Tab-separated table of C-alpha atoms and ligand atoms in Angstrom:
chain	number	residue	atom	x	y	z
O	29	MET	CA	62.149	-8.504	-16.310
O	30	TRP	CA	63.400	-11.209	-14.067
O	31	ASN	CA	62.686	-10.100	-10.481
O	32	PHE	CA	62.474	-12.787	-8.062
O	33	PRO	CA	65.139	-12.235	-5.449
O	34	LEU	CA	65.918	-15.153	-3.230
O	35	LEU	CA	66.235	-12.854	-0.254
O	36	PRO	CA	64.551	-9.570	0.638
O	37	ASP	CA	66.588	-6.397	0.646
O	38	GLN	CA	69.142	-6.165	3.253
O	39	ALA	CA	68.150	-2.929	4.806
O	40	SER	CA	69.401	-2.976	8.455
O	41	THR	CA	72.702	-3.726	10.199
O	42	HIS	CA	71.179	-7.139	11.394
O	43	ALA	CA	70.452	-8.231	7.832
O	44	THR	CA	73.833	-9.212	6.777
O	45	GLN	CA	74.549	-10.876	10.100
O	46	VAL	CA	71.413	-12.941	10.067
O	47	ASP	CA	72.080	-13.820	6.248
O	48	ARG	CA	75.474	-14.916	7.018
O	49	LEU	CA	74.184	-17.289	9.642
O	50	GLY	CA	71.501	-18.578	7.255
O	51	ILE	CA	73.969	-19.227	4.480
O	52	ALA	CA	76.361	-20.965	6.825
O	53	LEU	CA	73.535	-23.265	8.025
O	54	LEU	CA	72.563	-23.929	4.378
O	55	GLY	CA	76.240	-24.665	3.497
O	56	LEU	CA	76.609	-26.934	6.443
O	57	SER	CA	73.464	-28.894	5.608
O	58	LEU	CA	74.718	-29.344	1.993
O	59	MET	CA	78.066	-30.597	3.229
O	60	PHE	CA	76.342	-33.498	4.740
O	61	ALA	CA	73.358	-33.849	2.366
O	62	ILE	CA	75.348	-33.884	-0.953
O	63	PRO	CA	77.724	-36.868	0.078
O	64	VAL	CA	74.723	-38.768	1.229
O	65	CYS	CA	72.722	-38.344	-1.921
O	66	PHE	CA	75.865	-39.181	-3.962
O	67	LEU	CA	76.543	-42.327	-1.943
O	68	ILE	CA	72.875	-43.484	-2.265
O	69	VAL	CA	73.149	-43.371	-6.105
O	70	PHE	CA	76.739	-44.782	-6.055
O	71	PHE	CA	75.777	-47.865	-3.956
O	72	SER	CA	72.535	-48.586	-5.649
O	73	ILE	CA	74.549	-48.835	-8.952
O	74	LYS	CA	77.496	-50.739	-7.388
O	75	TYR	CA	75.563	-53.224	-5.432
O	76	ARG	CA	72.605	-53.574	-7.884
O	77	ARG	CA	71.276	-57.214	-8.259
O	78	GLY	CA	73.554	-59.393	-10.212
O	79	SER	CA	76.646	-57.150	-9.980
O	80	PRO	CA	79.904	-58.805	-9.447
O	81	ALA	CA	80.705	-56.418	-6.455
O	82	ASP	CA	82.435	-57.978	-3.333
O	83	ARG	CA	79.819	-58.617	-0.681
O	84	SER	CA	81.926	-60.470	1.939
O	85	ASN	CA	81.633	-57.747	4.452
O	86	PRO	CA	84.983	-57.891	6.270
O	87	PRO	CA	85.082	-56.707	9.893
O	88	ASN	CA	86.453	-53.242	10.285
O	89	ASN	CA	86.863	-51.050	13.299
O	90	ILE	CA	88.428	-47.693	12.722
O	91	LEU	CA	88.389	-46.081	16.197
O	92	VAL	CA	89.670	-42.705	14.968
O	93	LEU	CA	86.853	-42.501	12.402
O	94	GLU	CA	84.253	-43.234	14.991
O	95	TRP	CA	85.636	-40.654	17.315
O	96	ALA	CA	85.785	-37.963	14.506
O	97	TRP	CA	82.057	-38.393	13.631
O	98	MET	CA	81.127	-37.750	17.139
O	99	ILE	CA	83.580	-34.961	17.941
O	100	LEU	CA	83.411	-33.032	14.761
O	101	PRO	CA	79.501	-32.616	14.577
O	102	LEU	CA	79.602	-31.666	18.349
O	103	ILE	CA	81.973	-28.916	17.619
O	104	LEU	CA	80.046	-27.752	14.586
O	105	ALA	CA	76.773	-27.785	16.534
O	106	LEU	CA	78.134	-25.881	19.433
O	107	GLY	CA	79.792	-23.390	17.203
O	108	ILE	CA	76.468	-22.656	15.393
O	109	PHE	CA	74.637	-22.575	18.763
O	110	THR	CA	77.325	-19.941	20.098
O	111	TRP	CA	77.106	-17.817	16.883
O	112	ALA	CA	73.169	-17.840	16.821
O	113	ALA	CA	72.983	-17.107	20.578
O	114	LEU	CA	75.294	-14.026	20.260
O	115	LEU	CA	73.211	-12.714	17.479
O	116	PHE	CA	70.021	-13.453	19.528
O	117	PHE	CA	71.338	-11.560	22.404
O	118	ASP	CA	72.283	-8.552	20.298
O	119	LEU	CA	68.789	-8.559	18.625
O	120	SER	CA	67.193	-8.699	22.112
O	121	ARG	CA	69.232	-5.779	23.746
O	122	PRO	CA	68.296	-2.448	22.268
O	123	PRO	CA	71.248	0.043	22.647
O	124	ALA	CA	70.710	2.599	25.378
O	125	ASN	CA	70.771	5.537	22.824
O	126	ALA	CA	68.071	4.063	20.581
O	127	LEU	CA	65.096	6.145	19.567
O	128	ASN	CA	61.951	4.709	21.343
O	129	ILE	CA	58.734	4.476	19.266
O	130	ASP	CA	55.573	2.905	20.728
O	131	VAL	CA	53.507	0.390	18.713
O	132	VAL	CA	50.082	-0.945	19.586
O	133	ALA	CA	48.596	-3.846	17.572
O	134	LYS	CA	44.798	-4.419	17.252
O	135	GLN	CA	42.638	-6.521	15.078
O	136	TRP	CA	43.770	-5.557	12.295
O	137	MET	CA	46.073	-2.598	12.315
O	138	TRP	CA	49.243	-1.165	13.695
O	139	LYS	CA	49.248	2.017	15.473
O	140	VAL	CA	52.344	3.830	15.882
O	141	GLN	CA	53.103	6.690	18.267
O	142	HIS	CA	56.082	8.869	18.087
O	143	ALA	CA	57.339	10.573	21.312
O	144	GLU	CA	57.015	13.946	19.582
O	145	GLY	CA	53.361	13.452	19.051
O	146	ARG	CA	52.856	12.178	15.497
O	147	ALA	CA	50.781	9.090	15.305
O	148	GLU	CA	50.460	6.874	12.258
O	149	ILE	CA	48.539	3.748	11.183
O	150	ASN	CA	50.007	0.775	9.221
O	151	GLU	CA	53.023	3.095	8.536
O	152	LEU	CA	56.175	3.459	10.473
O	153	HIS	CA	58.577	6.299	9.487
O	154	VAL	CA	62.100	6.139	10.830
O	155	PRO	CA	65.412	7.971	10.177
O	156	ILE	CA	68.329	6.102	8.652
O	157	GLY	CA	71.550	5.135	10.510
O	158	ARG	CA	70.080	5.391	14.028
O	159	PRO	CA	69.100	2.549	16.292
O	160	ILE	CA	65.307	2.373	16.579
O	161	LYS	CA	63.716	0.596	19.576
O	162	LEU	CA	59.936	-0.391	19.372
O	163	THR	CA	58.038	-0.825	22.522
O	164	MET	CA	55.087	-2.948	21.538
O	165	THR	CA	51.901	-4.232	23.054
O	166	SER	CA	48.557	-5.571	21.807
O	167	GLN	CA	44.971	-4.280	22.529
O	168	ASP	CA	43.489	-7.788	21.994
O	169	VAL	CA	45.233	-11.049	20.747
O	170	ILE	CA	48.771	-12.095	19.835
O	171	HIS	CA	50.256	-10.412	16.781
O	172	ASP	CA	53.776	-10.513	15.528
O	173	PHE	CA	55.652	-7.445	14.119
O	174	SER	CA	57.980	-8.323	11.267
O	175	VAL	CA	60.066	-6.574	8.638
O	176	PRO	CA	61.784	-8.980	6.533
O	177	ALA	CA	64.177	-6.526	4.940
O	178	PHE	CA	65.498	-5.704	8.473
O	179	ARG	CA	65.454	-9.523	9.365
O	180	VAL	CA	63.705	-8.679	12.722
O	181	LYS	CA	60.415	-10.097	13.991
O	182	HIS	CA	58.903	-10.261	17.449
O	183	ASP	CA	55.594	-11.399	19.034
O	184	VAL	CA	53.215	-8.626	20.169
O	185	LEU	CA	51.327	-9.739	23.299
O	186	PRO	CA	48.426	-8.469	25.257
O	187	ASN	CA	49.289	-7.000	28.710
O	188	ARG	CA	53.027	-7.186	28.088
O	189	TYR	CA	55.587	-4.969	26.519
O	190	THR	CA	57.960	-6.429	24.117
O	191	THR	CA	60.724	-4.781	22.419
O	192	LEU	CA	62.451	-4.999	19.131
O	193	TRP	CA	65.340	-2.960	17.733
O	194	PHE	CA	66.933	-2.380	14.316
O	195	GLN	CA	69.311	0.145	12.590
O	196	PRO	CA	68.172	0.962	9.052
O	197	THR	CA	71.051	1.188	6.528
O	198	LYS	CA	68.972	2.067	3.432
O	199	THR	CA	66.371	4.681	2.656
O	200	GLY	CA	63.168	3.449	1.028
O	201	THR	CA	59.961	1.737	1.621
O	202	PHE	CA	59.990	-1.804	3.092
O	203	HIS	CA	56.978	-4.196	3.801
O	204	LEU	CA	55.838	-4.666	7.446
O	205	PHE	CA	53.856	-7.888	8.163
O	206	CYS	CA	51.783	-9.420	10.964
O	207	MET	CA	53.402	-12.780	11.436
O	208	GLU	CA	51.004	-14.373	13.865
O	209	TYR	CA	47.628	-15.608	12.768
O	210	CYS	CA	45.270	-13.216	14.534
O	211	GLY	CA	41.902	-13.635	12.908
O	212	THR	CA	39.864	-13.028	9.780
O	213	ASP	CA	41.982	-10.065	8.476
O	214	HIS	CA	45.333	-11.304	9.575
O	215	SER	CA	46.554	-11.524	5.969
O	216	ILE	CA	46.019	-7.777	5.376
O	217	MET	CA	47.399	-6.701	8.709
O	218	GLY	CA	50.558	-5.034	7.406
O	219	GLY	CA	51.961	-1.848	6.017
O	220	ASP	CA	55.080	-0.069	5.152
O	221	VAL	CA	58.235	1.029	7.008
O	222	VAL	CA	59.540	4.131	5.410
O	223	VAL	CA	63.201	4.849	6.118
O	224	MET	CA	64.139	8.598	5.593
O	225	SER	CA	67.218	10.761	5.856
O	226	ALA	CA	67.630	12.346	9.292
O	227	THR	CA	66.534	15.798	7.985
O	228	ASP	CA	63.469	14.462	6.030
O	229	PHE	CA	62.579	12.559	9.158
O	230	GLU	CA	62.757	15.808	11.235
O	231	GLN	CA	60.484	17.550	8.655
O	232	TRP	CA	58.123	14.712	8.634
O	233	LEU	CA	57.755	14.681	12.351
O	234	ASN	CA	56.591	18.334	12.282
O	235	MET	CA	54.187	17.925	9.153
O	236	GLY	CA	50.508	17.638	9.383
O	237	THR	CA	48.251	18.136	12.347
O	238	LEU	CA	50.376	18.474	15.323
O	239	ASN	CA	49.491	16.569	18.340
O	240	ALA	CA	50.821	17.127	21.711
O	241	SER	CA	53.865	15.047	22.507
O	242	GLU	CA	53.116	11.591	24.045
O	243	ALA	CA	54.275	12.802	27.516
O	244	ALA	CA	51.984	15.914	27.208
O	245	ALA	CA	49.005	13.768	26.204
O	246	GLY	CA	49.928	11.548	29.211
O	247	GLN	CA	49.975	14.533	31.426
O	248	ARG	CA	46.414	15.440	30.260
O	249	LEU	CA	45.180	11.908	30.931
O	250	PHE	CA	46.829	12.004	34.332
O	251	ARG	CA	44.567	15.006	35.304
O	252	GLN	CA	41.507	13.730	33.296
O	253	TYR	CA	41.372	10.348	34.978
O	254	GLY	CA	42.012	11.700	38.446
O	255	CYS	CA	45.481	10.324	38.896
O	256	SER	CA	46.752	13.627	40.201
O	257	GLY	CA	44.131	13.553	42.791
O	258	CYS	CA	46.047	10.693	44.742
O	259	HIS	CA	49.621	10.951	43.149
O	260	GLY	CA	49.810	14.624	42.922
O	261	PRO	CA	52.080	16.738	45.261
O	262	SER	CA	49.209	18.179	47.303
O	263	ALA	CA	46.912	15.187	47.103
O	264	ALA	CA	44.957	14.259	50.237
O	265	VAL	CA	45.107	10.591	49.669
O	266	HIS	CA	48.322	8.876	50.694
O	267	ALA	CA	49.716	7.381	47.371
O	268	PRO	CA	53.260	6.968	46.127
O	269	SER	CA	54.857	10.036	44.382
O	270	LEU	CA	55.695	9.327	40.864
O	271	ALA	CA	58.505	11.899	40.441
O	272	GLY	CA	61.858	10.248	39.762
O	273	LEU	CA	60.125	6.785	39.924
O	274	TYR	CA	60.963	5.568	36.353
O	275	GLY	CA	64.105	3.421	36.380
O	276	LYS	CA	64.154	3.022	40.135
O	277	SER	CA	63.984	-0.070	42.178
O	278	VAL	CA	60.577	-0.047	44.108
O	279	PRO	CA	60.182	-1.911	47.555
O	280	LEU	CA	57.027	-3.954	47.514
O	281	SER	CA	54.703	-4.809	50.394
O	282	ASP	CA	55.820	-8.483	50.253
O	283	GLY	CA	59.465	-7.505	50.871
O	284	SER	CA	60.596	-8.045	47.398
O	285	PHE	CA	61.845	-5.247	44.919
O	286	VAL	CA	60.733	-4.440	41.270
O	287	LEU	CA	62.271	-2.194	38.658
O	288	ALA	CA	59.940	0.704	37.810
O	289	ASP	CA	60.029	0.302	34.087
O	290	ALA	CA	57.323	0.622	31.531
O	291	GLN	CA	55.753	-2.863	32.287
O	292	TYR	CA	55.695	-2.022	35.996
O	293	ILE	CA	53.776	1.246	35.249
O	294	HIS	CA	51.483	-0.594	32.891
O	295	ASP	CA	50.539	-3.179	35.355
O	296	SER	CA	50.210	-0.608	38.218
O	297	ILE	CA	47.487	0.984	36.053
O	298	TYR	CA	45.739	-2.050	34.711
O	299	LEU	CA	46.386	-4.557	37.586
O	300	PRO	CA	47.064	-2.252	40.633
O	301	ASN	CA	46.767	-5.248	43.140
O	302	LYS	CA	49.523	-7.293	41.490
O	303	GLN	CA	52.432	-5.377	43.102
O	304	ILE	CA	51.617	-3.092	46.135
O	305	ALA	CA	54.247	-0.466	46.855
O	306	ALA	CA	55.549	-0.975	50.448
O	307	GLY	CA	53.816	1.160	52.981
O	308	TYR	CA	50.841	2.048	50.870
O	309	PRO	CA	47.319	0.702	51.157
O	310	ALA	CA	45.921	-1.354	48.250
O	311	ILE	CA	43.275	1.256	47.303
O	312	MET	CA	44.005	2.142	43.755
O	313	PRO	CA	41.247	0.980	41.324
O	314	SER	CA	42.079	-0.619	38.035
O	315	PHE	CA	41.834	1.523	34.840
O	316	LYS	CA	41.459	-1.504	32.465
O	317	GLY	CA	38.604	-0.803	30.260
O	318	GLN	CA	38.775	2.859	30.725
O	319	LEU	CA	42.310	3.439	29.273
O	320	SER	CA	43.411	2.049	26.044
O	321	GLU	CA	46.861	0.657	25.599
O	322	ASP	CA	48.031	3.736	23.557
O	323	GLN	CA	46.770	5.882	26.490
O	324	VAL	CA	48.704	3.746	28.948
O	325	LEU	CA	51.909	4.147	26.686
O	326	GLN	CA	51.376	7.978	26.890
O	327	LEU	CA	50.960	7.890	30.737
O	328	VAL	CA	54.175	5.784	30.725
O	329	GLU	CA	55.973	8.496	28.591
O	330	TYR	CA	54.581	11.200	30.990
O	331	ILE	CA	55.968	9.240	34.154
O	332	LYS	CA	59.304	8.764	32.286
O	333	SER	CA	59.452	12.465	31.831
O	334	LEU	CA	59.159	13.013	35.381
O	335	ALA	CA	62.309	10.894	35.942
O	336	ASN	CA	64.494	13.760	36.620
O	337	SER	CA	62.134	16.382	38.025
O	338	ASP	CA	61.062	16.985	41.564
O	339	THR	CA	57.887	18.882	40.712
O	340	MET	CA	54.939	17.042	39.587
O	341	GLY	CA	52.289	18.505	37.320
O	342	GLN	CA	54.497	20.826	35.368
O	343	GLN	CA	54.800	20.977	31.745
O	344	PRO	CA	57.032	18.014	30.584
R	18	CUA	CU1	47.811	-9.348	13.548
R	18	CUA	CU2	48.114	-11.457	12.475
């Protein structure tokens, strides 16, 4: 059977929008390329050697034509730019109600952590019809998370959180690729995204060995690595309290402010001297090498879960 589709499945809300832009660009290129090809052939026949065509080259200066070929392409180019930029903005701004899933890339696999506790490798299960936001980072080199059927891709960088969002519109299994050359086994660093109905997804989340939720796992690490010794409510050491921290603006010792987002928490754990909270001594040790990126993401989830509580150390 003939099965060689020109484009992958359109399985997310972005897919049709991105395809429309692609087809418009293709159409526009053809609009200019076809007349050029046609004229090349036409003129080479008309002005071939020995033909009786008129070669007198009379002077002509059509001002309207000259203005038109400057203004029209300008309008077309700016139109395409605006269209693509709007699409790009939409792709870079996950909706506030999106379901967050953490992704850690390492040579050569994708590790996925769901907030409820399920973890998976080289697979990503998501519910249909709901915006999904991926918070991604790399344990080693630069990778790139890409799902062609959703028309989304984004670099995954060490020491930085990047996000990507999509809303699946079709159930089924779709290919997931690493799109950045990352070493020997780059070509097999991929997997499947499985889009399920909302009820199937709920069931799937509660299947198999049940891990603690990410926040609960983070809370355990918080005790295990002695974070609570300084940041806990009854700690002897003077360290900033983390309750209600997430999403707030934090004053720093150099007089500037920083938003306490996932990146700030990540950096405070790995590079504690990068941003010192105002009024506190720079005594926190770095946990780089002791905590893996997935563990840092669990701590981030734990600190997020403290956002609305005044009491530290209680069950999230
Ligand atoms: Cu990871 Cu290529």
